[in-house]
mmCIF file of C-alpha atoms in Angstrom:
data_model
loop_
_atom_site.group_PDB
_atom_site.id
_atom_site.type_symbol
_atom_site.label_atom_id
_atom_site.label_comp_id
_atom_site.label_asym_id
_atom_site.label_seq_id
_atom_site.Cartn_x
_atom_site.Cartn_y
_atom_site.Cartn_z
ATOM 1 C CA UNK A 1371 -9.554 165.258 6.566
ATOM 2 C CA UNK A 1372 -6.116 164.387 4.940
ATOM 3 C CA UNK A 1373 -7.347 162.016 2.423
ATOM 4 C CA UNK A 1374 -9.993 164.453 1.426
ATOM 5 C CA UNK A 1375 -7.589 166.913 0.958
ATOM 6 C CA UNK A 1376 -5.507 164.760 -1.765
ATOM 7 C CA UNK A 1377 -8.851 163.904 -3.390
ATOM 8 C CA UNK A 1378 -9.799 167.601 -3.786
ATOM 9 C CA UNK A 1379 -6.096 168.714 -5.065
ATOM 10 C CA UNK A 1380 -5.015 169.559 -1.644
ATOM 11 C CA UNK A 1381 -7.713 172.589 -1.114
ATOM 12 C CA UNK A 1382 -8.361 174.077 2.240
ATOM 13 C CA UNK A 1383 -11.462 173.048 4.260
ATOM 14 C CA UNK A 1384 -12.599 176.611 4.321
ATOM 15 C CA UNK A 1385 -12.292 177.102 0.650
ATOM 16 C CA UNK A 1386 -15.535 177.395 -1.243
ATOM 17 C CA UNK A 1387 -13.950 175.460 -4.325
ATOM 18 C CA UNK A 1388 -13.870 172.642 -1.286
ATOM 19 C CA UNK A 1389 -17.168 172.587 0.835
ATOM 20 C CA UNK A 1390 -19.720 173.902 -2.037
ATOM 21 C CA UNK A 1391 -19.184 170.435 -3.643
ATOM 22 C CA UNK A 1392 -19.924 168.579 -0.935
ATOM 23 C CA UNK A 1393 -23.085 170.621 0.017
ATOM 24 C CA UNK A 1394 -23.970 169.705 -3.503
ATOM 25 C CA UNK A 1395 -23.352 166.104 -3.453
ATOM 26 C CA UNK A 1396 -25.550 166.234 -0.147
ATOM 27 C CA UNK A 1397 -28.341 167.525 -1.838
ATOM 28 C CA UNK A 1398 -28.384 165.721 -4.922
ATOM 29 C CA UNK A 1399 -28.025 162.421 -2.463
ATOM 30 C CA UNK A 1400 -30.866 164.035 -0.534
ATOM 31 C CA UNK A 1401 -33.061 164.189 -3.723
ATOM 32 C CA UNK A 1402 -32.106 160.626 -4.656
ATOM 33 C CA UNK A 1403 -32.736 158.965 -1.789
ATOM 34 C CA UNK A 1404 -36.433 161.279 -1.675
ATOM 35 C CA UNK A 1405 -37.247 160.380 -5.014
ATOM 36 C CA UNK A 1406 -36.550 156.102 -4.196
ATOM 37 C CA UNK A 1407 -38.519 156.277 -1.445
ATOM 38 C CA UNK A 1408 -41.410 158.127 -2.683
ATOM 39 C CA UNK A 1409 -41.970 157.181 -6.291
ATOM 40 C CA UNK A 1410 -40.641 153.892 -5.109
ATOM 41 C CA UNK A 1411 -43.711 153.097 -3.387
ATOM 42 C CA UNK A 1412 -45.803 154.237 -6.516
ATOM 43 C CA UNK A 1413 -43.789 152.554 -8.763
ATOM 44 C CA UNK A 1414 -44.089 149.682 -6.622
ATOM 45 C CA UNK A 1415 -48.228 149.833 -6.853
ATOM 46 C CA UNK A 1416 -47.750 149.703 -10.638
ATOM 47 C CA UNK A 1417 -45.768 146.603 -10.676
ATOM 48 C CA UNK A 1418 -48.158 144.921 -8.888
ATOM 49 C CA UNK A 1419 -51.397 146.369 -10.458
ATOM 50 C CA UNK A 1420 -52.034 143.409 -13.024
ATOM 51 C CA UNK A 1421 -51.468 140.567 -9.987
ATOM 52 C CA UNK A 1422 -54.677 142.423 -7.960
ATOM 53 C CA UNK A 1423 -58.151 139.678 -8.255
ATOM 54 C CA UNK A 1424 -60.490 142.165 -9.525
ATOM 55 C CA UNK A 1425 -60.838 145.722 -11.204
ATOM 56 C CA UNK A 1426 -62.664 147.013 -7.851
ATOM 57 C CA UNK A 1427 -58.432 146.477 -6.589
ATOM 58 C CA UNK A 1428 -56.752 147.988 -9.165
ATOM 59 C CA UNK A 1429 -58.826 151.171 -9.024
ATOM 60 C CA UNK A 1430 -58.232 151.161 -5.190
ATOM 61 C CA UNK A 1431 -54.731 150.573 -5.546
ATOM 62 C CA UNK A 1432 -54.215 153.648 -8.099
ATOM 63 C CA UNK A 1433 -56.501 155.952 -6.289
ATOM 64 C CA UNK A 1434 -54.020 155.514 -3.224
ATOM 65 C CA UNK A 1435 -51.055 156.737 -5.183
ATOM 66 C CA UNK A 1436 -53.094 159.115 -7.268
ATOM 67 C CA UNK A 1437 -52.648 162.097 -5.208
ATOM 68 C CA UNK A 1438 -49.075 161.537 -4.883
ATOM 69 C CA UNK A 1439 -47.281 159.864 -8.018
ATOM 70 C CA UNK A 1440 -46.775 163.082 -9.953
ATOM 71 C CA UNK A 1441 -45.090 165.225 -7.081
ATOM 72 C CA UNK A 1442 -43.252 162.719 -6.295
ATOM 73 C CA UNK A 1443 -41.199 162.564 -9.223
ATOM 74 C CA UNK A 1444 -40.344 166.362 -8.610
ATOM 75 C CA UNK A 1445 -37.606 164.533 -6.765
ATOM 76 C CA UNK A 1446 -36.043 162.998 -9.654
ATOM 77 C CA UNK A 1447 -35.837 166.357 -11.376
ATOM 78 C CA UNK A 1448 -34.428 167.728 -8.682
ATOM 79 C CA UNK A 1449 -31.504 165.333 -8.698
ATOM 80 C CA UNK A 1450 -30.909 165.576 -12.480
ATOM 81 C CA UNK A 1451 -30.818 169.423 -11.876
ATOM 82 C CA UNK A 1452 -28.366 169.454 -9.405
ATOM 83 C CA UNK A 1453 -26.014 167.081 -11.708
ATOM 84 C CA UNK A 1454 -26.373 169.241 -14.613
ATOM 85 C CA UNK A 1455 -25.510 172.386 -12.873
ATOM 86 C CA UNK A 1456 -23.296 171.972 -10.133
ATOM 87 C CA UNK A 1457 -21.256 169.227 -11.432
ATOM 88 C CA UNK A 1458 -21.297 170.219 -15.351
ATOM 89 C CA UNK A 1459 -17.641 168.500 -15.937
ATOM 90 C CA UNK A 1460 -19.106 164.898 -14.631
ATOM 91 C CA UNK A 1461 -22.478 165.300 -15.896
ATOM 92 C CA UNK A 1462 -21.910 164.236 -20.018
ATOM 93 C CA UNK A 1463 -19.565 161.795 -18.760
ATOM 94 C CA UNK A 1464 -22.176 159.964 -16.560
ATOM 95 C CA UNK A 1465 -24.986 160.337 -19.085
ATOM 96 C CA UNK A 1466 -22.740 158.971 -21.916
ATOM 97 C CA UNK A 1467 -22.036 155.747 -19.775
ATOM 98 C CA UNK A 1468 -26.056 155.524 -18.689
ATOM 99 C CA UNK A 1469 -27.346 156.405 -22.389
ATOM 100 C CA UNK A 1470 -29.319 153.147 -22.520
ATOM 101 C CA UNK A 1471 -31.086 152.913 -19.349
ATOM 102 C CA UNK A 1472 -31.906 156.144 -18.718
ATOM 103 C CA UNK A 1473 -33.923 156.445 -21.854
ATOM 104 C CA UNK A 1474 -35.618 153.295 -21.112
ATOM 105 C CA UNK A 1475 -36.288 155.246 -17.743
ATOM 106 C CA UNK A 1476 -37.673 158.053 -19.479
ATOM 107 C CA UNK A 1477 -39.968 156.190 -21.870
ATOM 108 C CA UNK A 1478 -41.759 153.889 -19.033
ATOM 109 C CA UNK A 1479 -42.304 157.139 -17.017
ATOM 110 C CA UNK A 1480 -44.166 158.787 -19.746
ATOM 111 C CA UNK A 1481 -45.817 155.689 -20.429
ATOM 112 C CA UNK A 1482 -47.250 155.892 -16.908
ATOM 113 C CA UNK A 1483 -48.348 158.796 -16.918
ATOM 114 C CA UNK A 1484 -50.393 158.597 -20.176
ATOM 115 C CA UNK A 1485 -51.581 155.220 -19.202
ATOM 116 C CA UNK A 1486 -52.658 156.377 -15.583
ATOM 117 C CA UNK A 1487 -54.557 159.319 -16.764
ATOM 118 C CA UNK A 1488 -56.172 157.450 -19.952
ATOM 119 C CA UNK A 1489 -57.182 154.454 -17.788
ATOM 120 C CA UNK A 1490 -59.593 156.995 -15.792
ATOM 121 C CA UNK A 1491 -61.502 157.949 -18.920
ATOM 122 C CA UNK A 1492 -61.346 154.854 -20.920
ATOM 123 C CA UNK A 1493 -64.208 152.577 -21.520
ATOM 124 C CA UNK A 1494 -64.566 149.356 -19.929
ATOM 125 C CA UNK A 1495 -63.058 147.930 -22.857
ATOM 126 C CA UNK A 1496 -60.135 149.356 -22.813
ATOM 127 C CA UNK A 1497 -59.335 149.478 -19.201
ATOM 128 C CA UNK A 1498 -57.577 146.500 -18.900
ATOM 129 C CA UNK A 1499 -54.824 147.683 -21.978
ATOM 130 C CA UNK A 1500 -54.117 150.743 -20.227
ATOM 131 C CA UNK A 1501 -53.729 148.884 -16.790
ATOM 132 C CA UNK A 1502 -51.046 146.711 -18.733
ATOM 133 C CA UNK A 1503 -49.512 149.836 -19.906
ATOM 134 C CA UNK A 1504 -49.082 151.471 -16.258
ATOM 135 C CA UNK A 1505 -47.985 148.246 -15.225
ATOM 136 C CA UNK A 1506 -45.480 147.631 -18.081
ATOM 137 C CA UNK A 1507 -43.850 151.442 -17.739
ATOM 138 C CA UNK A 1508 -43.798 151.146 -14.212
ATOM 139 C CA UNK A 1509 -41.511 147.370 -14.738
ATOM 140 C CA UNK A 1510 -39.402 149.465 -16.988
ATOM 141 C CA UNK A 1511 -38.759 152.429 -14.896
ATOM 142 C CA UNK A 1512 -37.873 150.658 -12.122
ATOM 143 C CA UNK A 1513 -35.643 147.987 -14.164
ATOM 144 C CA UNK A 1514 -34.028 150.711 -15.722
ATOM 145 C CA UNK A 1515 -33.259 152.445 -12.486
ATOM 146 C CA UNK A 1516 -31.774 149.402 -11.044
ATOM 147 C CA UNK A 1517 -29.524 148.687 -14.245
ATOM 148 C CA UNK A 1518 -28.286 152.475 -13.459
ATOM 149 C CA UNK A 1519 -27.391 151.482 -10.273
ATOM 150 C CA UNK A 1520 -25.398 148.434 -11.556
ATOM 151 C CA UNK A 1521 -23.518 150.148 -13.447
ATOM 152 C CA UNK A 1522 -22.720 152.738 -10.909
ATOM 153 C CA UNK A 1523 -21.495 149.818 -8.499
ATOM 154 C CA UNK A 1524 -19.156 148.061 -11.440
ATOM 155 C CA UNK A 1525 -17.643 151.361 -12.516
ATOM 156 C CA UNK A 1526 -19.276 151.709 -15.803
ATOM 157 C CA UNK A 1527 -17.377 148.455 -17.136
ATOM 158 C CA UNK A 1528 -18.305 147.156 -20.518
ATOM 159 C CA UNK A 1529 -18.005 143.095 -20.039
ATOM 160 C CA UNK A 1530 -20.508 140.786 -20.480
ATOM 161 C CA UNK A 1531 -20.555 139.868 -16.528
ATOM 162 C CA UNK A 1532 -20.835 143.454 -15.309
ATOM 163 C CA UNK A 1533 -23.983 143.871 -17.850
ATOM 164 C CA UNK A 1534 -25.364 140.971 -16.329
ATOM 165 C CA UNK A 1535 -24.748 142.178 -13.104
ATOM 166 C CA UNK A 1536 -26.514 145.320 -13.795
ATOM 167 C CA UNK A 1537 -29.630 143.095 -15.366
ATOM 168 C CA UNK A 1538 -30.124 140.987 -12.326
ATOM 169 C CA UNK A 1539 -29.847 144.378 -9.931
ATOM 170 C CA UNK A 1540 -32.471 145.525 -12.402
ATOM 171 C CA UNK A 1541 -34.700 142.414 -11.441
ATOM 172 C CA UNK A 1542 -33.904 142.979 -7.539
ATOM 173 C CA UNK A 1543 -35.129 146.854 -7.891
ATOM 174 C CA UNK A 1544 -38.328 145.605 -9.362
ATOM 175 C CA UNK A 1545 -38.655 143.240 -6.560
ATOM 176 C CA UNK A 1546 -37.528 146.208 -4.293
ATOM 177 C CA UNK A 1547 -40.291 148.505 -4.813
ATOM 178 C CA UNK A 1548 -42.785 146.002 -5.396
ATOM 179 C CA UNK A 1549 -41.687 145.550 -1.542
ATOM 180 C CA UNK A 1550 -42.508 149.518 -0.758
ATOM 181 C CA UNK A 1551 -45.532 149.198 -2.913
ATOM 182 C CA UNK A 1552 -47.006 146.482 -1.290
ATOM 183 C CA UNK A 1553 -46.161 147.975 2.289
ATOM 184 C CA UNK A 1554 -47.978 151.089 0.900
ATOM 185 C CA UNK A 1555 -50.997 149.219 0.204
ATOM 186 C CA UNK A 1556 -50.799 147.584 3.579
ATOM 187 C CA UNK A 1557 -51.207 150.788 5.216
ATOM 188 C CA UNK A 1558 -53.536 152.412 2.894
ATOM 189 C CA UNK A 1559 -55.881 149.632 2.182
ATOM 190 C CA UNK A 1560 -58.052 147.012 4.067
ATOM 191 C CA UNK A 1561 -59.731 143.523 3.789
ATOM 192 C CA UNK A 1562 -58.920 141.243 1.231
ATOM 193 C CA UNK A 1563 -56.889 143.991 -0.676
ATOM 194 C CA UNK A 1564 -54.678 144.535 2.379
ATOM 195 C CA UNK A 1565 -54.337 140.447 2.953
ATOM 196 C CA UNK A 1566 -53.271 140.407 -0.942
ATOM 197 C CA UNK A 1567 -50.461 142.908 -0.216
ATOM 198 C CA UNK A 1568 -49.089 141.111 2.369
ATOM 199 C CA UNK A 1569 -48.656 138.110 0.413
ATOM 200 C CA UNK A 1570 -46.789 140.355 -2.040
ATOM 201 C CA UNK A 1571 -44.868 141.502 0.568
ATOM 202 C CA UNK A 1572 -43.725 138.409 1.635
ATOM 203 C CA UNK A 1573 -42.530 137.712 -1.718
ATOM 204 C CA UNK A 1574 -41.112 140.375 -2.848
ATOM 205 C CA UNK A 1575 -38.924 140.286 0.439
ATOM 206 C CA UNK A 1576 -36.582 137.827 -0.933
ATOM 207 C CA UNK A 1577 -35.485 140.032 -4.241
ATOM 208 C CA UNK A 1578 -35.249 142.964 -1.847
ATOM 209 C CA UNK A 1579 -32.832 141.260 0.349
ATOM 210 C CA UNK A 1580 -30.958 139.641 -2.566
ATOM 211 C CA UNK A 1581 -30.470 142.949 -4.272
ATOM 212 C CA UNK A 1582 -28.878 144.432 -1.008
ATOM 213 C CA UNK A 1583 -26.522 141.394 -0.411
ATOM 214 C CA UNK A 1584 -25.199 141.441 -4.239
ATOM 215 C CA UNK A 1585 -24.662 145.025 -4.216
ATOM 216 C CA UNK A 1586 -22.671 145.011 -0.387
ATOM 217 C CA UNK A 1587 -20.729 141.860 -1.628
ATOM 218 C CA UNK A 1588 -19.765 142.997 -5.374
ATOM 219 C CA UNK A 1589 -19.113 146.902 -4.473
ATOM 220 C CA UNK A 1590 -16.065 146.438 -2.493
ATOM 221 C CA UNK A 1591 -14.603 144.495 -5.170
ATOM 222 C CA UNK A 1592 -14.486 147.283 -7.843
ATOM 223 C CA UNK A 1593 -11.852 149.148 -5.877
ATOM 224 C CA UNK A 1594 -9.188 148.524 -3.459
ATOM 225 C CA UNK A 1595 -10.095 152.074 -1.734
ATOM 226 C CA UNK A 1596 -13.662 150.862 -1.382
ATOM 227 C CA UNK A 1597 -11.888 147.285 -0.230
ATOM 228 C CA UNK A 1598 -9.967 149.226 2.099
ATOM 229 C CA UNK A 1599 -12.460 151.232 3.417
ATOM 230 C CA UNK A 1600 -14.762 148.126 4.629
ATOM 231 C CA UNK A 1601 -12.298 145.757 5.830
ATOM 232 C CA UNK A 1602 -9.437 148.147 7.796
ATOM 233 C CA UNK A 1603 -10.243 149.577 11.268
ATOM 234 C CA UNK A 1604 -12.635 152.318 9.602
ATOM 235 C CA UNK A 1605 -15.082 149.341 8.850
ATOM 236 C CA UNK A 1606 -15.606 148.847 12.479
ATOM 237 C CA UNK A 1607 -17.082 152.181 12.501
ATOM 238 C CA UNK A 1608 -19.070 151.592 9.893
ATOM 239 C CA UNK A 1609 -20.529 148.378 10.715
ATOM 240 C CA UNK A 1610 -23.570 149.867 12.103
ATOM 241 C CA UNK A 1611 -24.772 150.417 8.673
ATOM 242 C CA UNK A 1612 -24.989 146.837 7.434
ATOM 243 C CA UNK A 1613 -25.948 145.462 10.749
ATOM 244 C CA UNK A 1614 -28.969 147.759 11.207
ATOM 245 C CA UNK A 1615 -29.975 146.746 7.673
ATOM 246 C CA UNK A 1616 -29.385 143.064 8.264
ATOM 247 C CA UNK A 1617 -31.581 143.994 11.318
ATOM 248 C CA UNK A 1618 -34.598 145.623 9.663
ATOM 249 C CA UNK A 1619 -34.987 142.989 6.951
ATOM 250 C CA UNK A 1620 -35.036 139.980 9.761
ATOM 251 C CA UNK A 1621 -37.596 142.606 11.629
ATOM 252 C CA UNK A 1622 -39.506 143.156 8.292
ATOM 253 C CA UNK A 1623 -39.749 139.271 7.489
ATOM 254 C CA UNK A 1624 -41.150 138.559 10.874
ATOM 255 C CA UNK A 1625 -43.858 141.400 11.054
ATOM 256 C CA UNK A 1626 -44.783 140.315 7.679
ATOM 257 C CA UNK A 1627 -45.933 136.913 9.180
ATOM 258 C CA UNK A 1628 -47.870 138.383 11.660
ATOM 259 C CA UNK A 1629 -50.024 140.601 9.443
ATOM 260 C CA UNK A 1630 -53.098 141.568 9.195
ATOM 261 C CA UNK A 1631 -53.724 142.516 12.456
ATOM 262 C CA UNK A 1632 -57.295 143.096 14.301
ATOM 263 C CA UNK A 1633 -57.661 146.902 14.864
ATOM 264 C CA UNK A 1634 -55.523 147.213 11.673
ATOM 265 C CA UNK A 1635 -52.292 147.225 14.391
ATOM 266 C CA UNK A 1636 -48.885 147.758 13.485
ATOM 267 C CA UNK A 1637 -50.202 148.438 9.414
ATOM 268 C CA UNK A 1638 -47.624 151.254 9.287
ATOM 269 C CA UNK A 1639 -44.811 148.943 10.311
ATOM 270 C CA UNK A 1640 -43.727 147.376 6.959
ATOM 271 C CA UNK A 1641 -43.433 150.757 5.076
ATOM 272 C CA UNK A 1642 -41.341 152.194 7.898
ATOM 273 C CA UNK A 1643 -39.025 149.106 7.971
ATOM 274 C CA UNK A 1644 -39.062 148.976 4.120
ATOM 275 C CA UNK A 1645 -38.035 152.673 4.123
ATOM 276 C CA UNK A 1646 -35.315 152.276 6.691
ATOM 277 C CA UNK A 1647 -34.094 149.384 4.646
ATOM 278 C CA UNK A 1648 -33.633 151.439 1.760
ATOM 279 C CA UNK A 1649 -32.420 154.137 3.738
ATOM 280 C CA UNK A 1650 -29.575 152.585 4.831
ATOM 281 C CA UNK A 1651 -28.168 150.837 2.107
ATOM 282 C CA UNK A 1652 -28.264 154.256 0.409
ATOM 283 C CA UNK A 1653 -26.094 155.460 2.598
ATOM 284 C CA UNK A 1654 -23.888 152.383 2.792
ATOM 285 C CA UNK A 1655 -23.599 152.809 -0.713
ATOM 286 C CA UNK A 1656 -23.028 156.357 -0.264
ATOM 287 C CA UNK A 1657 -20.026 155.918 2.123
ATOM 288 C CA UNK A 1658 -18.557 153.622 -0.695
ATOM 289 C CA UNK A 1659 -18.786 155.364 -3.374
ATOM 290 C CA UNK A 1660 -17.605 158.789 -2.022
ATOM 291 C CA UNK A 1661 -15.829 160.886 -3.312
ATOM 292 C CA UNK A 1662 -16.273 159.509 -6.616
ATOM 293 C CA UNK A 1663 -18.979 160.734 -9.413
ATOM 294 C CA UNK A 1664 -17.718 158.149 -11.965
ATOM 295 C CA UNK A 1665 -16.001 155.321 -10.028
ATOM 296 C CA UNK A 1666 -12.024 155.865 -10.446
ATOM 297 C CA UNK A 1667 -12.388 158.513 -12.918
ATOM 298 C CA UNK A 1668 -14.108 161.686 -12.130
ATOM 299 C CA UNK A 1669 -14.020 163.255 -8.115
ATOM 300 C CA UNK A 1670 -16.914 165.742 -7.064
ATOM 301 C CA UNK A 1671 -14.577 168.125 -7.055
ATOM 302 C CA UNK A 1672 -13.207 167.463 -10.381
ATOM 303 C CA UNK A 1673 -16.788 167.453 -11.759
ATOM 304 C CA UNK A 1674 -17.690 170.541 -10.219
ATOM 305 C CA UNK A 1675 -18.701 174.264 -11.717
ATOM 306 C CA UNK A 1676 -17.041 176.899 -10.495
ATOM 307 C CA UNK A 1677 -17.261 178.342 -7.171
ATOM 308 C CA UNK A 1678 -18.901 181.736 -8.264
ATOM 309 C CA UNK A 1679 -21.543 179.867 -9.758
ATOM 310 C CA UNK A 1680 -22.199 177.230 -7.284
ATOM 311 C CA UNK A 1681 -22.929 179.972 -4.755
ATOM 312 C CA UNK A 1682 -25.775 181.300 -6.935
ATOM 313 C CA UNK A 1683 -27.107 177.515 -7.721
ATOM 314 C CA UNK A 1684 -26.976 177.465 -3.890
ATOM 315 C CA UNK A 1685 -29.529 180.652 -3.200
ATOM 316 C CA UNK A 1686 -31.887 179.401 -5.560
ATOM 317 C CA UNK A 1687 -32.060 175.585 -3.831
ATOM 318 C CA UNK A 1688 -32.079 177.195 -0.557
ATOM 319 C CA UNK A 1689 -35.687 178.415 -2.006
ATOM 320 C CA UNK A 1690 -36.748 175.674 -4.165
ATOM 321 C CA UNK A 1691 -35.848 172.949 -1.660
ATOM 322 C CA UNK A 1692 -38.282 174.152 1.294
ATOM 323 C CA UNK A 1693 -41.237 174.828 -1.158
ATOM 324 C CA UNK A 1694 -40.885 171.172 -2.574
ATOM 325 C CA UNK A 1695 -40.506 169.998 0.983
ATOM 326 C CA UNK A 1696 -43.284 171.911 2.441
ATOM 327 C CA UNK A 1697 -45.484 171.081 -0.403
ATOM 328 C CA UNK A 1698 -44.816 167.417 -0.579
ATOM 329 C CA UNK A 1699 -45.490 167.461 3.288
ATOM 330 C CA UNK A 1700 -49.047 168.988 3.163
ATOM 331 C CA UNK A 1701 -50.188 166.784 0.233
ATOM 332 C CA UNK A 1702 -49.192 163.815 2.422
ATOM 333 C CA UNK A 1703 -50.842 165.677 5.583
ATOM 334 C CA UNK A 1704 -54.049 166.100 3.817
ATOM 335 C CA UNK A 1705 -54.339 163.014 2.134
ATOM 336 C CA UNK A 1706 -53.215 160.901 4.872
ATOM 337 C CA UNK A 1707 -55.608 157.809 5.974
ATOM 338 C CA UNK A 1708 -56.587 154.916 4.417
ATOM 339 C CA UNK A 1709 -57.687 155.008 0.780
ATOM 340 C CA UNK A 1710 -61.751 154.540 0.846
ATOM 341 C CA UNK A 1711 -62.703 156.033 -2.725
ATOM 342 C CA UNK A 1712 -62.070 155.348 -6.342
ATOM 343 C CA UNK A 1713 -59.954 158.116 -8.220
ATOM 344 C CA UNK A 1714 -61.791 160.355 -10.319
ATOM 345 C CA UNK A 1715 -61.742 163.126 -12.372
ATOM 346 C CA UNK A 1716 -65.430 163.748 -12.282
ATOM 347 C CA UNK A 1717 -66.942 166.357 -10.126
ATOM 348 C CA UNK A 1718 -69.160 165.466 -7.114
ATOM 349 C CA UNK A 1719 -72.492 163.912 -7.891
ATOM 350 C CA UNK A 1720 -75.344 166.587 -8.370
#
């Protein structure tokens, strides 16, 4: 608590100016994690789309995400909205550093949306084009998010070595999303496509593991306080995070070697393990970077809006967030199970 008081400028724990920024940091972190897990798997399916054996498999892959992918992007809007409204003094500085990858990500997401809808109505001759564009949009959006992560980890330094690290992390995030997408397909499909998804997941595992190792090694080197946090006595209390991540990675690799199984047993395990890996890695990164919004430059208290404004926004968040969670939960409940039919915008047969 003493260290938090130092970062916050000596604010008391019961002061709204102290705890409201913490609440909004938690809400923003929750929104970002939800986006990574939920939109991550449909980005992963898009990344894998052109690797499918035939057009029937590609159509099934798109059908498996067709009822979810639009709603999944709601979490990205929520996370950026919280950053803008709750941390306006950091918003400009963050986007100034991330202007290129954020713009590229938006172009990728727009291309995905256009390609998805056009493919559903396109004649067979043009369907291949829109399939490829959906894949390109997915890769661009995923790589951009990884480049953003690399920039956050390196404190937005501008040296060539930092740029190359961000490029590498971008490639690892593409692989990580491909792993998540393949795990989703293992859970949602059957037969040849499921077996192909298992092979995709086995290959993507290496990129996911490489990204986690790279970020874990580089992050403590970027700031003495982060290094001290992980190497001092405090690090003993944080050790379960990396150990649990390693255990999940090794378990995932072992499970993938046994799939598919008769009666589709444990088809859900790769997705659950991959989601756990992403969650644990996210928590480890959050522990490292807290309480910085811009590493070494702006803390969450320095970037936060006035307490009166945050109280008003918190009321709105308490209304909006349960609605988003309820809608997503209902959507996944209704459309759960195997993807048996192709996605179509046409009406039922007459």
